[in-house]
Structures are given as structure tokens and as C-alpha cells.
PDB file of C-alpha atoms in Angstrom:
ATOM      1  CA  MET A  51      98.867 119.560  65.679  1.00 36.00           C
ATOM      2  CA  ARG A  52      97.329 123.009  66.156  1.00 33.00           C
ATOM      3  CA  THR A  53      95.580 123.268  70.088  1.00 35.00           C
ATOM      4  CA  TRP A  54      92.597 124.772  70.732  1.00 31.00           C
ATOM      5  CA  TRP A  55      94.426 126.976  73.054  1.00 32.00           C
ATOM      6  CA  ALA A  56      96.129 128.435  69.791  1.00 33.00           C
ATOM      7  CA  LEU A  57      92.402 129.083  68.073  1.00 29.00           C
ATOM      8  CA  ALA A  58      90.803 130.235  71.143  1.00 32.00           C
ATOM      9  CA  LEU A  59      93.611 132.955  71.824  1.00 32.00           C
ATOM     10  CA  ALA A  60      93.859 133.662  67.632  1.00 33.00           C
ATOM     11  CA  LEU A  61      91.189 136.256  67.996  1.00 31.00           C
ATOM     12  CA  VAL A  62      92.775 138.055  71.601  1.00 34.00           C
ATOM     13  CA  ALA A  63      96.140 137.959  69.788  1.00 34.00           C
ATOM     14  CA  CYS A  64      95.306 138.871  66.460  1.00 34.00           C
ATOM     15  CA  ASP A  65      95.072 143.124  67.159  1.00 38.00           C
ATOM     16  CA  SER A  66      98.089 142.552  69.587  1.00 39.00           C
ATOM     17  CA  THR A  67     100.556 140.863  66.704  1.00 40.00           C
ATOM     18  CA  ASP A  68     101.016 139.914  62.704  1.00 43.00           C
ATOM     19  CA  ASP A  69     103.809 137.735  63.315  1.00 49.00           C
ATOM     20  CA  PRO A  70     101.304 134.041  63.782  1.00 49.00           C
ATOM     21  CA  ILE A  71     104.572 132.205  65.663  1.00 56.00           C
ATOM     22  CA  ALA A  72     103.236 134.067  68.470  1.00 80.00           C
ATOM     23  CA  LEU A  73     100.609 132.047  68.852  1.00 76.00           C
ATOM     24  CA  ASP A  74     102.990 128.792  68.912  1.00 86.00           C
ATOM     25  CA  GLN A  75     104.984 130.227  72.448  1.00 94.00           C
ATOM     26  CA  PRO A  76     104.486 128.841  76.405  1.00 95.00           C
ATOM     27  CA  ILE A  77     102.915 132.176  76.502  1.00 95.00           C
ATOM     28  CA  VAL A  78     100.978 134.781  75.010  1.00 95.00           C
ATOM     29  CA  VAL A  79     100.151 137.824  76.694  1.00 96.00           C
ATOM     30  CA  GLN A  80      96.705 139.643  76.307  1.00 94.00           C
ATOM     31  CA  GLN A  81      96.408 142.717  74.481  1.00 94.00           C
ATOM     32  CA  GLY A  82     100.643 142.236  74.137  1.00 95.00           C
ATOM     33  CA  ASP A  83     102.958 142.841  71.347  1.00 95.00           C
ATOM     34  CA  PHE A  84     105.254 140.094  70.409  1.00 96.00           C
ATOM     35  CA  LYS A  85     108.712 140.384  69.606  1.00 96.00           C
ATOM     36  CA  GLN A  86     111.106 137.949  68.179  1.00 95.00           C
ATOM     37  CA  GLY A  87     114.310 137.115  70.342  1.00 95.00           C
ATOM     38  CA  ALA A  88     115.556 136.993  74.229  1.00 95.00           C
ATOM     39  CA  LEU A  89     114.949 140.015  76.473  1.00 96.00           C
ATOM     40  CA  PRO A  90     116.660 143.036  75.881  1.00 96.00           C
ATOM     41  CA  SER A  91     118.784 144.343  79.342  1.00 96.00           C
ATOM     42  CA  SER A  92     121.365 147.364  80.190  1.00 94.00           C
ATOM     43  CA  GLU A  93     122.723 147.419  83.418  1.00 88.00           C
ATOM     44  CA  ALA A  94     124.185 150.881  82.281  1.00 88.00           C
ATOM     45  CA  ASN A  95     120.282 151.899  82.475  1.00 84.00           C
ATOM     46  CA  THR A  96     120.053 152.187  86.306  1.00 85.00           C
ATOM     47  CA  ALA A  97     117.450 154.722  86.472  1.00 89.00           C
ATOM     48  CA  LEU A  98     115.118 152.818  84.816  1.00 95.00           C
ATOM     49  CA  ARG A  99     113.807 149.828  86.378  1.00 94.00           C
ATOM     50  CA  ILE A 100     111.240 147.135  87.419  1.00 97.00           C
ATOM     51  CA  THR A 101     111.084 148.247  91.443  1.00 95.00           C
ATOM     52  CA  SER A 102     108.735 144.745  91.984  1.00 95.00           C
ATOM     53  CA  PHE A 103     106.720 142.491  90.990  1.00 95.00           C
ATOM     54  CA  ALA A 104     104.977 139.525  91.689  1.00 96.00           C
ATOM     55  CA  LEU A 105     102.774 136.827  90.945  1.00 96.00           C
ATOM     56  CA  GLY A 106      98.785 136.065  91.485  1.00 95.00           C
ATOM     57  CA  PHE A 107      99.859 132.654  91.053  1.00 94.00           C
ATOM     58  CA  GLY A 108     101.243 129.929  92.854  1.00 92.00           C
ATOM     59  CA  THR A 109     101.802 126.754  90.324  1.00 94.00           C
ATOM     60  CA  LEU A 110     101.030 127.271  86.401  1.00 95.00           C
ATOM     61  CA  ARG A 111      99.304 124.756  85.300  1.00 90.00           C
ATOM     62  CA  PRO A 112      99.213 123.906  81.198  1.00 88.00           C
ATOM     63  CA  GLY A 113      96.325 125.813  79.590  1.00 85.00           C
ATOM     64  CA  THR A 114      96.347 128.418  82.623  1.00 90.00           C
ATOM     65  CA  ARG A 115      93.888 131.905  81.462  1.00 91.00           C
ATOM     66  CA  ASN A 116      94.622 135.087  82.152  1.00 95.00           C
ATOM     67  CA  ALA A 117      96.551 133.988  84.936  1.00 96.00           C
ATOM     68  CA  GLN A 118      97.807 137.972  86.526  1.00 97.00           C
ATOM     69  CA  VAL A 119     101.290 139.306  86.827  1.00 97.00           C
ATOM     70  CA  THR A 120     101.748 142.446  88.277  1.00 97.00           C
ATOM     71  CA  GLY A 121     104.118 145.174  89.817  1.00 97.00           C
ATOM     72  CA  ARG A 122     105.718 149.210  89.624  1.00 97.00           C
ATOM     73  CA  ALA A 123     108.297 150.358  87.739  1.00 97.00           C
ATOM     74  CA  SER A 124     110.114 154.227  87.761  1.00 96.00           C
ATOM     75  CA  GLU A 125     108.677 156.753  86.586  1.00 95.00           C
ATOM     76  CA  THR A 126     110.767 156.914  82.796  1.00 95.00           C
ATOM     77  CA  ALA A 127     109.072 153.469  81.788  1.00 97.00           C
ATOM     78  CA  TYR A 128     107.113 153.634  78.847  1.00 97.00           C
ATOM     79  CA  SER A 129     106.422 149.471  78.577  1.00 98.00           C
ATOM     80  CA  VAL A 130     106.901 146.272  80.219  1.00 98.00           C
ATOM     81  CA  GLY A 131     108.625 143.183  78.611  1.00 98.00           C
ATOM     82  CA  VAL A 132     107.754 139.160  79.823  1.00 98.00           C
ATOM     83  CA  ARG A 133     108.995 136.309  78.479  1.00 97.00           C
ATOM     84  CA  PHE A 134     110.623 132.690  79.706  1.00 96.00           C
ATOM     85  CA  ALA A 135     114.190 132.509  79.305  1.00 95.00           C
ATOM     86  CA  ASP A 136     114.233 129.030  78.541  1.00 92.00           C
ATOM     87  CA  GLN A 137     111.332 128.534  76.444  1.00 93.00           C
ATOM     88  CA  GLY A 138     109.789 130.055  73.321  1.00 94.00           C
ATOM     89  CA  THR A 139     110.965 132.764  70.557  1.00 94.00           C
ATOM     90  CA  GLY A 140     110.568 136.077  72.173  1.00 96.00           C
ATOM     91  CA  TYR A 141     109.010 138.212  74.434  1.00 97.00           C
ATOM     92  CA  TRP A 142     105.794 140.361  74.992  1.00 97.00           C
ATOM     93  CA  VAL A 143     105.487 143.999  75.532  1.00 98.00           C
ATOM     94  CA  ARG A 144     102.778 146.087  77.373  1.00 97.00           C
ATOM     95  CA  PRO A 145     102.313 149.731  78.195  1.00 97.00           C
ATOM     96  CA  VAL A 146     102.498 150.277  82.361  1.00 97.00           C
ATOM     97  CA  GLY A 147      99.276 151.876  83.716  1.00 96.00           C
ATOM     98  CA  GLY A 148      98.917 155.156  86.137  1.00 95.00           C
ATOM     99  CA  VAL A 149     101.511 156.587  88.733  1.00 94.00           C
ATOM    100  CA  ASP A 150     100.516 154.236  92.584  1.00 90.00           C
ATOM    101  CA  PRO A 151      98.766 156.168  94.451  1.00 91.00           C
ATOM    102  CA  LEU A 152     100.738 154.952  97.391  1.00 89.00           C
ATOM    103  CA  ILE A 153     104.001 155.576  96.619  1.00 92.00           C
ATOM    104  CA  PRO A 154     104.591 158.690  94.275  1.00 89.00           C
ATOM    105  CA  GLY A 155     107.191 158.155  90.989  1.00 91.00           C
ATOM    106  CA  GLU A 156     106.451 155.037  90.492  1.00 96.00           C
ATOM    107  CA  LEU A 157     104.104 153.254  87.829  1.00 97.00           C
ATOM    108  CA  GLN A 158     101.898 150.307  88.170  1.00 97.00           C
ATOM    109  CA  TRP A 159     101.802 148.135  85.406  1.00 97.00           C
ATOM    110  CA  GLN A 160      99.466 144.539  85.003  1.00 97.00           C
ATOM    111  CA  LEU A 161      99.866 141.422  83.061  1.00 97.00           C
ATOM    112  CA  SER A 162      97.271 138.775  81.597  1.00 97.00           C
ATOM    113  CA  LEU A 163      99.415 135.395  81.262  1.00 95.00           C
ATOM    114  CA  ASP A 164      97.452 132.849  79.282  1.00 95.00           C
ATOM    115  CA  ALA A 165      99.612 129.397  78.898  1.00 94.00           C
ATOM    116  CA  SER A 166      99.719 126.743  76.500  1.00 91.00           C
ATOM    117  CA  VAL A 167      98.359 123.420  77.095  1.00 83.00           C
ATOM    118  CA  GLU A 168     102.418 122.413  75.974  1.00 85.00           C
ATOM    119  CA  ILE A 169     103.966 124.319  77.849  1.00 92.00           C
ATOM    120  CA  GLU A 170     106.877 122.807  79.322  1.00 93.00           C
ATOM    121  CA  ALA A 171     106.677 121.225  82.768  1.00 94.00           C
ATOM    122  CA  GLY A 172     109.207 122.570  85.744  1.00 95.00           C
ATOM    123  CA  LEU A 173     111.236 125.596  87.489  1.00 95.00           C
ATOM    124  CA  HIS A 174     111.418 128.365  85.003  1.00 96.00           C
ATOM    125  CA  GLN A 175     112.396 131.686  85.602  1.00 97.00           C
ATOM    126  CA  LEU A 176     109.887 134.427  84.548  1.00 97.00           C
ATOM    127  CA  GLU A 177     111.877 137.940  83.274  1.00 97.00           C
ATOM    128  CA  VAL A 178     110.827 140.994  83.197  1.00 98.00           C
ATOM    129  CA  VAL A 179     112.499 144.061  82.625  1.00 98.00           C
ATOM    130  CA  ALA A 180     111.002 148.107  81.634  1.00 97.00           C
ATOM    131  CA  PHE A 181     111.499 149.882  78.442  1.00 97.00           C
ATOM    132  CA  ASP A 182     111.230 153.470  77.536  1.00 96.00           C
ATOM    133  CA  LYS A 183     109.729 155.628  75.201  1.00 95.00           C
ATOM    134  CA  ASP A 184     111.753 155.170  72.922  1.00 95.00           C
ATOM    135  CA  GLY A 185     112.132 151.482  73.151  1.00 95.00           C
ATOM    136  CA  LYS A 186     115.048 151.781  75.519  1.00 96.00           C
ATOM    137  CA  PRO A 187     115.615 148.664  78.278  1.00 97.00           C
ATOM    138  CA  GLY A 188     116.560 148.914  81.740  1.00 96.00           C
ATOM    139  CA  VAL A 189     118.084 146.122  83.914  1.00 93.00           C
ATOM    140  CA  LYS A 190     115.738 143.404  83.860  1.00 94.00           C
ATOM    141  CA  GLN A 191     114.694 140.626  86.344  1.00 94.00           C
ATOM    142  CA  ALA A 192     113.123 137.745  86.938  1.00 96.00           C
ATOM    143  CA  LEU A 193     111.017 135.300  89.148  1.00 95.00           C
ATOM    144  CA  ALA A 194     111.314 131.151  89.616  1.00 96.00           C
ATOM    145  CA  VAL A 195     107.688 130.301  88.313  1.00 96.00           C
ATOM    146  CA  CYS A 196     106.553 126.776  89.355  1.00 97.00           C
ATOM    147  CA  VAL A 197     104.505 124.834  86.285  1.00 96.00           C
ATOM    148  CA  ALA A 198     102.982 122.174  86.744  1.00 95.00           C
ATOM    149  CA  ALA A 199     103.476 118.495  84.998  1.00 93.00           C
ATOM    150  CA  ASP A 200      99.989 117.583  82.644  1.00 88.00           C
ATOM    151  CA  ILE A 201     100.008 114.494  84.247  1.00 92.00           C
ATOM    152  CA  PRO A 202      99.873 114.463  88.465  1.00 94.00           C
ATOM    153  CA  ASP A 203     102.747 114.089  89.694  1.00 96.00           C
ATOM    154  CA  ASN A 204     102.703 115.214  92.889  1.00 95.00           C
ATOM    155  CA  GLY A 205     104.551 117.925  92.260  1.00 95.00           C
ATOM    156  CA  ASN A 206     107.851 115.567  91.072  1.00 97.00           C
ATOM    157  CA  ALA A 207     108.469 118.346  88.089  1.00 96.00           C
ATOM    158  CA  CYS A 208     109.354 121.225  90.048  1.00 96.00           C
ATOM    159  CA  SER A 209     110.213 119.527  93.293  1.00 96.00           C
ATOM    160  CA  PRO A 210     112.669 116.525  92.258  1.00 96.00           C
ATOM    161  CA  LYS A 211     113.117 115.338  95.602  1.00 97.00           C
ATOM    162  CA  THR A 212     109.077 114.806  95.557  1.00 97.00           C
ATOM    163  CA  LEU A 213     108.399 110.939  95.426  1.00 97.00           C
ATOM    164  CA  PRO A 214     105.712 110.401  92.448  1.00 98.00           C
ATOM    165  CA  PRO A 215     103.278 107.759  92.056  1.00 97.00           C
ATOM    166  CA  TYR A 216     104.274 104.681  91.123  1.00 97.00           C
ATOM    167  CA  LEU A 217     103.285 104.626  87.382  1.00 97.00           C
ATOM    168  CA  ILE A 218     100.411 106.531  85.619  1.00 98.00           C
ATOM    169  CA  ALA A 219      97.633 105.926  82.954  1.00 98.00           C
ATOM    170  CA  HIS A 220      97.248 109.053  80.705  1.00 97.00           C
ATOM    171  CA  LEU A 221      94.236 108.992  78.613  1.00 97.00           C
ATOM    172  CA  SER A 222      94.883 112.511  75.888  1.00 95.00           C
ATOM    173  CA  TRP A 223      92.396 113.463  72.824  1.00 96.00           C
ATOM    174  CA  ASP A 224      92.540 116.301  70.118  1.00 94.00           C
ATOM    175  CA  THR A 225      88.967 117.935  70.558  1.00 94.00           C
ATOM    176  CA  ASP A 226      85.948 118.576  72.420  1.00 94.00           C
ATOM    177  CA  ALA A 227      84.147 115.449  72.640  1.00 95.00           C
ATOM    178  CA  ASP A 228      83.791 113.628  76.251  1.00 95.00           C
ATOM    179  CA  LEU A 229      86.441 110.437  76.454  1.00 96.00           C
ATOM    180  CA  ASP A 230      86.746 108.103  79.418  1.00 95.00           C
ATOM    181  CA  LEU A 231      89.469 106.164  80.819  1.00 95.00           C
ATOM    182  CA  SER A 232      88.067 102.456  82.192  1.00 95.00           C
ATOM    183  CA  LEU A 233      90.220  99.750  83.503  1.00 96.00           C
ATOM    184  CA  VAL A 234      89.741  96.326  84.307  1.00 96.00           C
ATOM    185  CA  ALA A 235      92.219  94.537  87.569  1.00 95.00           C
ATOM    186  CA  PRO A 236      93.077  91.030  87.347  1.00 95.00           C
ATOM    187  CA  ASP A 237      89.975  90.173  89.738  1.00 94.00           C
ATOM    188  CA  GLY A 238      87.604  91.453  87.644  1.00 95.00           C
ATOM    189  CA  THR A 239      86.625  95.103  89.068  1.00 94.00           C
ATOM    190  CA  ARG A 240      86.036  97.567  86.733  1.00 94.00           C
ATOM    191  CA  PHE A 241      87.805 101.428  87.515  1.00 94.00           C
ATOM    192  CA  ASP A 242      85.373 104.438  85.602  1.00 92.00           C
ATOM    193  CA  ARG A 243      83.523 107.691  85.766  1.00 84.00           C
ATOM    194  CA  SER A 244      81.147 104.743  88.459  1.00 86.00           C
ATOM    195  CA  LYS A 245      84.165 103.753  90.601  1.00 90.00           C
ATOM    196  CA  ARG A 246      87.181 106.180  90.485  1.00 90.00           C
ATOM    197  CA  SER A 247      89.501 105.168  93.036  1.00 91.00           C
ATOM    198  CA  LEU A 248      90.972 101.609  94.887  1.00 91.00           C
ATOM    199  CA  LEU A 249      90.730 101.672  99.205  1.00 86.00           C
ATOM    200  CA  VAL A 250      93.090  99.466 100.828  1.00 84.00           C
ATOM    201  CA  ASN A 251      92.583 100.006 104.825  1.00 84.00           C
ATOM    202  CA  GLY A 252      91.153 103.854 104.229  1.00 84.00           C
ATOM    203  CA  LYS A 253      94.121 104.672 101.767  1.00 88.00           C
ATOM    204  CA  VAL A 254      93.971 104.963  98.932  1.00 89.00           C
ATOM    205  CA  LEU A 255      95.980 103.402  96.589  1.00 89.00           C
ATOM    206  CA  ALA A 256      95.191 103.994  92.526  1.00 93.00           C
ATOM    207  CA  ARG A 257      92.547 106.401  91.892  1.00 94.00           C
ATOM    208  CA  LEU A 258      90.399 108.163  88.291  1.00 93.00           C
ATOM    209  CA  ASP A 259      91.087 111.852  88.228  1.00 90.00           C
ATOM    210  CA  ASN A 260      89.648 114.289  86.543  1.00 80.00           C
ATOM    211  CA  ASP A 261      87.425 113.595  84.371  1.00 80.00           C
ATOM    212  CA  GLY A 262      87.988 115.627  80.941  1.00 83.00           C
ATOM    213  CA  VAL A 263      85.872 117.621  78.783  1.00 90.00           C
ATOM    214  CA  VAL A 264      82.634 116.479  80.854  1.00 86.00           C
ATOM    215  CA  ALA A 265      79.462 116.783  79.360  1.00 86.00           C
ATOM    216  CA  CYS A 266      81.420 118.338  76.104  1.00 92.00           C
ATOM    217  CA  LEU A 267      81.773 121.209  78.321  1.00 86.00           C
ATOM    218  CA  ALA A 268      84.984 122.370  76.462  1.00 81.00           C
ATOM    219  CA  ASP A 269      87.754 123.060  79.369  1.00 73.00           C
ATOM    220  CA  GLY A 270      90.570 122.257  77.665  1.00 72.00           C
ATOM    221  CA  ARG A 271      91.329 119.455  79.501  1.00 79.00           C
ATOM    222  CA  ARG A 272      90.777 116.705  76.700  1.00 89.00           C
ATOM    223  CA  SER A 273      93.200 114.439  79.264  1.00 92.00           C
ATOM    224  CA  GLU A 274      92.581 111.755  82.776  1.00 95.00           C
ATOM    225  CA  ASN A 275      94.753 109.740  84.169  1.00 96.00           C
ATOM    226  CA  PHE A 276      94.533 106.514  86.266  1.00 97.00           C
ATOM    227  CA  ILE A 277      97.069 106.494  89.149  1.00 97.00           C
ATOM    228  CA  TRP A 278      98.687 103.463  90.791  1.00 96.00           C
ATOM    229  CA  ASN A 279     100.588 105.532  93.806  1.00 94.00           C
ATOM    230  CA  ASP A 280     102.289 102.273  94.457  1.00 92.00           C
ATOM    231  CA  VAL A 281     102.248  98.391  93.698  1.00 91.00           C
ATOM    232  CA  PRO A 282      98.807  97.650  94.135  1.00 89.00           C
ATOM    233  CA  PRO A 283      97.871  94.991  96.262  1.00 85.00           C
ATOM    234  CA  THR A 284      96.074  93.067  92.785  1.00 82.00           C
ATOM    235  CA  LEU A 285      98.522  91.574  91.673  1.00 90.00           C
ATOM    236  CA  GLY A 286      98.561  90.556  87.626  1.00 96.00           C
ATOM    237  CA  ARG A 287      97.342  92.244  84.716  1.00 97.00           C
ATOM    238  CA  TRP A 288      95.175  95.625  84.372  1.00 97.00           C
ATOM    239  CA  ASN A 289      93.415  95.914  80.738  1.00 97.00           C
ATOM    240  CA  ILE A 290      93.211  99.725  80.323  1.00 98.00           C
ATOM    241  CA  PHE A 291      90.460 101.088  77.957  1.00 98.00           C
ATOM    242  CA  ALA A 292      88.882 104.146  76.003  1.00 97.00           C
ATOM    243  CA  ASN A 293      85.339 105.291  76.166  1.00 96.00           C
ATOM    244  CA  LEU A 294      83.905 107.614  73.750  1.00 96.00           C
ATOM    245  CA  PHE A 295      80.470 108.335  76.662  1.00 95.00           C
ATOM    246  CA  ASP A 296      79.644 111.433  73.935  1.00 96.00           C
ATOM    247  CA  ALA A 297      80.978 112.328  70.410  1.00 96.00           C
ATOM    248  CA  CYS A 298      79.593 115.752  71.410  1.00 96.00           C
ATOM    249  CA  GLY A 299      78.899 116.704  68.037  1.00 95.00           C
ATOM    250  CA  LYS A 300      82.262 115.913  66.766  1.00 96.00           C
ATOM    251  CA  PRO A 301      82.904 113.480  63.828  1.00 97.00           C
ATOM    252  CA  ALA A 302      85.939 111.631  65.552  1.00 97.00           C
ATOM    253  CA  ALA A 303      88.150 111.815  68.505  1.00 97.00           C
ATOM    254  CA  SER A 304      92.047 110.565  68.171  1.00 98.00           C
ATOM    255  CA  PHE A 305      93.668 109.105  71.523  1.00 98.00           C
ATOM    256  CA  THR A 306      96.859 108.738  72.629  1.00 98.00           C
ATOM    257  CA  LEU A 307      97.264 106.647  76.016  1.00 98.00           C
ATOM    258  CA  THR A 308     101.012 106.910  77.548  1.00 98.00           C
ATOM    259  CA  ILE A 309     102.136 104.264  80.354  1.00 98.00           C
ATOM    260  CA  TYR A 310     104.603 106.745  82.823  1.00 98.00           C
ATOM    261  CA  THR A 311     106.429 104.528  85.718  1.00 97.00           C
ATOM    262  CA  ARG A 312     108.612 106.334  88.662  1.00 97.00           C
ATOM    263  CA  THR A 313     112.266 106.451  88.031  1.00 97.00           C
ATOM    264  CA  ASP A 314     114.611 106.666  90.737  1.00 97.00           C
ATOM    265  CA  ASN A 315     117.672 109.024  89.362  1.00 97.00           C
ATOM    266  CA  GLY A 316     119.906 107.522  91.998  1.00 97.00           C
ATOM    267  CA  ASP A 317     120.485 111.166  93.435  1.00 97.00           C
ATOM    268  CA  GLY A 318     118.291 111.025  95.329  1.00 97.00           C
ATOM    269  CA  THR A 319     115.432 112.730  93.360  1.00 98.00           C
ATOM    270  CA  PHE A 320     113.001 111.028  91.150  1.00 98.00           C
ATOM    271  CA  ALA A 321     111.096 111.525  87.730  1.00 97.00           C
ATOM    272  CA  LEU A 322     107.948 109.555  85.757  1.00 96.00           C
ATOM    273  CA  THR A 323     109.609 108.396  82.570  1.00 96.00           C
ATOM    274  CA  PRO A 324     107.077 107.509  79.438  1.00 96.00           C
ATOM    275  CA  ILE A 325     107.604 103.623  79.046  1.00 96.00           C
ATOM    276  CA  ARG A 326     104.768 102.943  76.537  1.00 96.00           C
ATOM    277  CA  SER A 327     102.530 105.286  74.230  1.00 97.00           C
ATOM    278  CA  VAL A 328      99.241 103.628  71.557  1.00 98.00           C
ATOM    279  CA  GLY A 329      97.189 106.086  69.410  1.00 97.00           C
ATOM    280  CA  GLY A 330      93.530 105.035  68.655  1.00 97.00           C
ATOM    281  CA  ASP A 331      90.389 106.753  67.438  1.00 98.00           C
ATOM    282  CA  LEU A 332      86.960 106.695  68.009  1.00 97.00           C
ATOM    283  CA  LEU A 333      84.139 107.600  65.580  1.00 97.00           C
ATOM    284  CA  ARG A 334      81.055 109.280  66.063  1.00 96.00           C
ATOM    285  CA  GLN A 335      79.196 106.359  65.908  1.00 96.00           C
ATOM    286  CA  GLN A 336      80.575 104.617  68.751  1.00 96.00           C
ATOM    287  CA  ALA A 337      79.501 107.575  70.862  1.00 96.00           C
ATOM    288  CA  ASN A 338      77.529 105.214  74.294  1.00 94.00           C
ATOM    289  CA  GLY A 339      76.444 107.097  77.012  1.00 93.00           C
ATOM    290  CA  GLY A 340      78.986 104.649  78.959  1.00 88.00           C
ATOM    291  CA  ALA A 341      76.306 102.099  78.210  1.00 90.00           C
ATOM    292  CA  GLY A 342      78.350 100.087  75.846  1.00 88.00           C
ATOM    293  CA  ASN A 343      81.746  98.243  74.942  1.00 90.00           C
ATOM    294  CA  PRO A 344      85.368 100.972  75.508  1.00 95.00           C
ATOM    295  CA  LEU A 345      87.701 100.138  73.376  1.00 97.00           C
ATOM    296  CA  PHE A 346      90.623  98.143  74.281  1.00 97.00           C
ATOM    297  CA  VAL A 347      93.984  99.992  74.698  1.00 98.00           C
ATOM    298  CA  THR A 348      96.948  98.257  75.864  1.00 98.00           C
ATOM    299  CA  SER A 349      97.329  96.350  79.642  1.00 97.00           C
ATOM    300  CA  VAL A 350      99.907  96.834  82.347  1.00 97.00           C
ATOM    301  CA  ASP A 351     101.296  94.039  84.414  1.00 96.00           C
ATOM    302  CA  PHE A 352     101.872  93.919  88.025  1.00 94.00           C
ATOM    303  CA  ALA A 353     104.416  91.257  90.035  1.00 90.00           C
ATOM    304  CA  ALA A 354     105.008  91.047  94.341  1.00 80.00           C
ATOM    305  CA  PRO A 355     107.890  93.585  94.350  1.00 76.00           C
TER     306      PRO A 355
END
């Protein structure tokens, strides 16, 4: 499936690479040239090197635009190459900048990264290398980057010992329409954009998170989640619905609802495991501004632990 991210970046990348596969990479470097293969490195060329580099962000989220990576390189550097060591099929190259006014003999460089909405969550090594004017590489270096999960996992993707939520209902869709996730608890309480959380003694036990494509704003987040942090006090069957609040001019929206559950790996680490996935379609004629009946998708049952 071709993502909005790939389509939006086509205009950015068309001047930087003639390889359409580059649009499917986990990251795109703005105004960069894409090269197939592993990032080269030469331990022998010690005079050519990245002298420093740093990330201008903490956690990289799927769909992020303009994430900054900056650094310095030795004065013989002509360009800088970058890629994730374990993702993608190639690397990106950008020319270095001018001399650092504070550190003579070293050149400044800066990269603007756009992350795919389908980038793999977890800890990954971001590799960087300097090239000379003949395209010969220096010594490769790397920094660990945390890529956040598309679901709210409390940081578990990058820190497996962190306890994720007990259960998550994740609704995602394929176009910039305004869909809403709603649920009805066993006692008849409805959770949607008008009531977003379940509070017990001041503690949030369950909640809806972001409102994706709200007011038809194409923010790249075509998803919503309902998160149970633990087994709710309201036991029994929770019915889950999808509603087309506004078609935003689109003829239809295809959605997928995935249920994730907390898994104890038995070694002090945890994970979120998908246990069910249900797909469906909502047509423009079904858009109701929240005043109509949503589409029933599936249900989950809670029993006493």
C-alpha cells in the first residue's frame, strides 16, 4: 500500500534520486542522493572521519518530518552518508557544509530526515560516514536511535523491561478521512470523543488517545487507540466500533482494527502481541458528524484475573 508519506516525499526526492525504491526506505534525507547497498567504511582511511555528530531529537516517531542530525567532519570530507544499519536497502548522501568557525580544520554538516510511517519500532543504529571528493569512505560511526512504536506502548519497543499497557485496540485507516474509535463498556458506558477516559479513584485505567485527522487536518496520524492500562473493574464484554465522522471529500476509507495484548516473555521483559485483526470499509454516505450509529467491528472480554 502506497502511503501518504511516500506520495508527499515524491516532490522532495525527485531531484535527489532517480530510484523509486528510495521512497520505500525507512528514512529519506531531504535533498539527498540515494545509493543502493550497505554504507561503506574504511578503517585504513583514518584521516577522513566524522569528528562528531548528534541527534536533534530524542525519540523518532513514525511519520516524523525534518528530524535533524548535525555534526562535524575532517577538512578532507566532501559529503556524508547515513542509513539505519538494519533497515532499508541503501544509504543517503549529502554534501558537507563550510568550515566550523569555532573549530578550524573541521567542516560542518547537517541532515534533515523524514521517517516512514512504516518504520520498524525499537532501538536501531544510525550509521554515518564521511566521503572524500573521489567518493572514498572514511571510518563509519553509529549512534543508537529509539524509534517509537505506532501504538502507545509506554516505551516498551526500546526498553523491553518497561511494562506496556494490558490491552490496546488500535484503529488505523488508509486515507485522510476523520474516523473515530468508540467503545461501549459492559455497563453501557460509551467512550468516544465526548468521554475519553475511565477514572477510578483518580487513576486513569483506560483511555482514548489522539484524535487522528481531526477536522480533516492531514497530520499523518491516521490512527486512534483505546488503551486499557490494566484489567478494568467493569468486567465482561466491551464492544468496539468504528465511525466515519467526516469523509473529508474522500469516497471511502478502509480501516483495520488490531487488538494487542501484553505478553510476559518470562525473562523480565514484556511485549505487545497482536491477537486479532479485523478490516472493513466506511463509505462517504456513512459520514454522520458523530450523530449516527457507528459500525460494530469486534469485542473483547475481560474476566477477573
